[in-house]
């Protein structure tokens, strides 16, 4: 039954209660030709909204058994035998059984012998009628007829019911549970739709004051959940997400798996001849080959070109001919620093519009792609935990402190920092953690302070610094789960039985 039909039925039921003040679920089930249980379900739905009230009831009915129905149709067993003998003369037991059935014969035979209306010759096993006239009135059949017409057991005295139920087994008592339904507090509202949840929408525009809420039915059976398990990587990812959110970081939108080289490299002041920009390291798209970055961000596009070619703000740039065609090439993003770059550009735009710069903390956790040789610890796609803080006068101390704090929250307090090189950060710092099981220092991230050559063309205030990092998600997760092969963590070889069990992230001794 679809919701439309259900609504129609509800309206009809409400109209009936309006007219009669009271109905029973049994009546409703008969009238609407619907099974009783479904009617009860509908009534319970209306009751939660207090449109109706219901009261649990019980009735007992006396109803005929199969043997009782046989008697109703053909007469009581003894009369059936007597009639046969009268019509066709003495007969063997066997012949009679064939005609009226064994059960009926046995019952009737006993009754006839008791009333001495027949004789039984054991030698020939033949039955003979001993009375002249067969009773014109079949008392038992009459009683069965009465029960069939009126099955209220209170109408029959104890002896009658005992005879019918216990002795003859022609009837039995059935108990029916049902509900008496009356108008409820909200009856006049009719079949209204109730709000099921207090939503932000209701709260934010005062609709909640007028909204009608249904009562929760705490006794209802919950929906069965199709149980699934969180992928290990997702589980670790959720925990990291929590850490950032707790510290007031905002999540960046990471929905561009396909990115233009411009955002992935050029905006980060990564020169176009840089080795990571060739097909050995990066996946280039055949179709659509080019992005439309210049059209969307014409001024910024030119400022980036200028910075690469000639520099500015005290820098001499890279001193080469920057190609807009190269910048427009579509690729699969090689790092989520492309995401940070887009977000920083937006912050700069806002600053330009409002004249106000608001310090911000951002993070993201998502997939990146590299054209790597696959082995036990390298896949062509993996996840990066990216983040940055943009604020006035930030320095290396803030960067290292922030990183230390983050890893401490994950249970890692032995860290080492190593000077490194990235085209877009200065200084740049690689992060190593001590793995207590393998007793080795392993690289778990890279970080730095974004260069002015990256931030100035965006238009951020010159005294705003951005400390930033990119951490690996898989590497520490592998250590945590004691996995040697990255394919056991990511890809089609993952064992689905490995459910969410990462209560502590990793490096816990
Ligand atoms: N993008 C770098 C990487 O992929 C990580 C990084 C992010 C380094 C931000 C510095 C600043 O390894």
Short mmCIF file of N, CA and C and ligand atoms in Angstrom, two decimals, residues 334-337 370 384 386-387 422 424-425 428-429 445-450 468-471, ligand 1:
data_model
loop_
_atom_site.label_atom_id
_atom_site.label_comp_id
_atom_site.label_asym_id
_atom_site.label_seq_id
_atom_site.Cartn_x
_atom_site.Cartn_y
_atom_site.Cartn_z
N UNK A 334 48.18 16.00 -7.68
CA UNK A 334 49.27 15.20 -7.10
C UNK A 334 49.41 15.44 -5.61
N UNK A 335 48.78 16.48 -5.13
CA UNK A 335 48.75 16.73 -3.68
C UNK A 335 47.55 17.63 -3.37
N UNK A 336 47.12 17.58 -2.11
CA UNK A 336 45.96 18.41 -1.73
C UNK A 336 46.39 19.83 -1.40
N UNK A 337 47.66 20.14 -1.61
CA UNK A 337 48.10 21.52 -1.45
C UNK A 337 47.41 22.40 -2.51
N UNK A 370 49.54 9.79 -8.06
CA UNK A 370 50.89 9.95 -8.60
C UNK A 370 51.25 8.77 -9.48
N UNK A 384 46.04 12.21 1.52
CA UNK A 384 46.86 13.18 2.25
C UNK A 384 46.02 13.91 3.29
N UNK A 386 45.92 17.27 4.79
CA UNK A 386 46.48 18.58 4.46
C UNK A 386 45.99 19.59 5.49
N UNK A 387 46.76 20.62 5.71
CA UNK A 387 46.26 21.64 6.63
C UNK A 387 47.09 22.90 6.56
N UNK A 422 60.85 22.33 -0.69
CA UNK A 422 59.66 22.37 -1.55
C UNK A 422 59.70 23.71 -2.27
N UNK A 424 57.40 25.65 -2.84
CA UNK A 424 56.41 26.59 -2.32
C UNK A 424 56.55 26.91 -0.84
N UNK A 425 57.50 26.26 -0.15
CA UNK A 425 57.68 26.60 1.27
C UNK A 425 59.13 26.95 1.56
N UNK A 428 61.35 24.50 4.76
CA UNK A 428 60.55 23.28 4.58
C UNK A 428 61.05 22.23 5.56
N UNK A 429 60.15 21.46 6.09
CA UNK A 429 60.51 20.52 7.15
C UNK A 429 59.85 19.17 6.92
N UNK A 445 55.41 12.89 7.11
CA UNK A 445 54.84 14.12 6.58
C UNK A 445 55.89 15.12 6.14
N UNK A 446 55.37 16.18 5.53
CA UNK A 446 56.21 17.23 4.98
C UNK A 446 55.48 18.54 5.29
N UNK A 447 56.25 19.60 5.50
CA UNK A 447 55.57 20.84 5.91
C UNK A 447 56.42 22.06 5.58
N UNK A 448 55.94 23.21 5.94
CA UNK A 448 56.73 24.40 5.71
C UNK A 448 55.90 25.67 5.87
N UNK A 449 56.56 26.80 5.57
CA UNK A 449 55.86 28.09 5.60
C UNK A 449 55.75 28.55 4.15
N UNK A 450 54.53 28.81 3.70
CA UNK A 450 54.36 29.17 2.28
C UNK A 450 55.16 30.42 1.93
N UNK A 468 51.98 25.37 6.89
CA UNK A 468 51.20 24.35 6.20
C UNK A 468 51.88 22.99 6.27
N UNK A 469 51.10 21.94 6.04
CA UNK A 469 51.65 20.58 6.09
C UNK A 469 50.84 19.62 5.25
N UNK A 470 51.47 18.52 4.91
CA UNK A 470 50.79 17.40 4.26
C UNK A 470 51.29 16.13 4.91
N UNK A 471 50.37 15.39 5.55
CA UNK A 471 50.76 14.13 6.21
C UNK A 471 50.20 12.96 5.42
N1 LIG B 1 52.43 18.94 -0.72
C1 LIG B 1 53.47 18.30 0.06
C2 LIG B 1 53.54 16.82 -0.33
O1 LIG B 1 52.76 16.37 -1.12
C3 LIG B 1 53.20 18.44 1.51
C4 LIG B 1 53.25 19.84 1.98
C5 LIG B 1 52.08 20.53 2.18
C6 LIG B 1 54.49 20.46 2.24
C7 LIG B 1 52.12 21.85 2.60
C8 LIG B 1 54.51 21.75 2.70
C9 LIG B 1 53.35 22.45 2.85
O2 LIG B 1 54.39 16.10 0.17
#
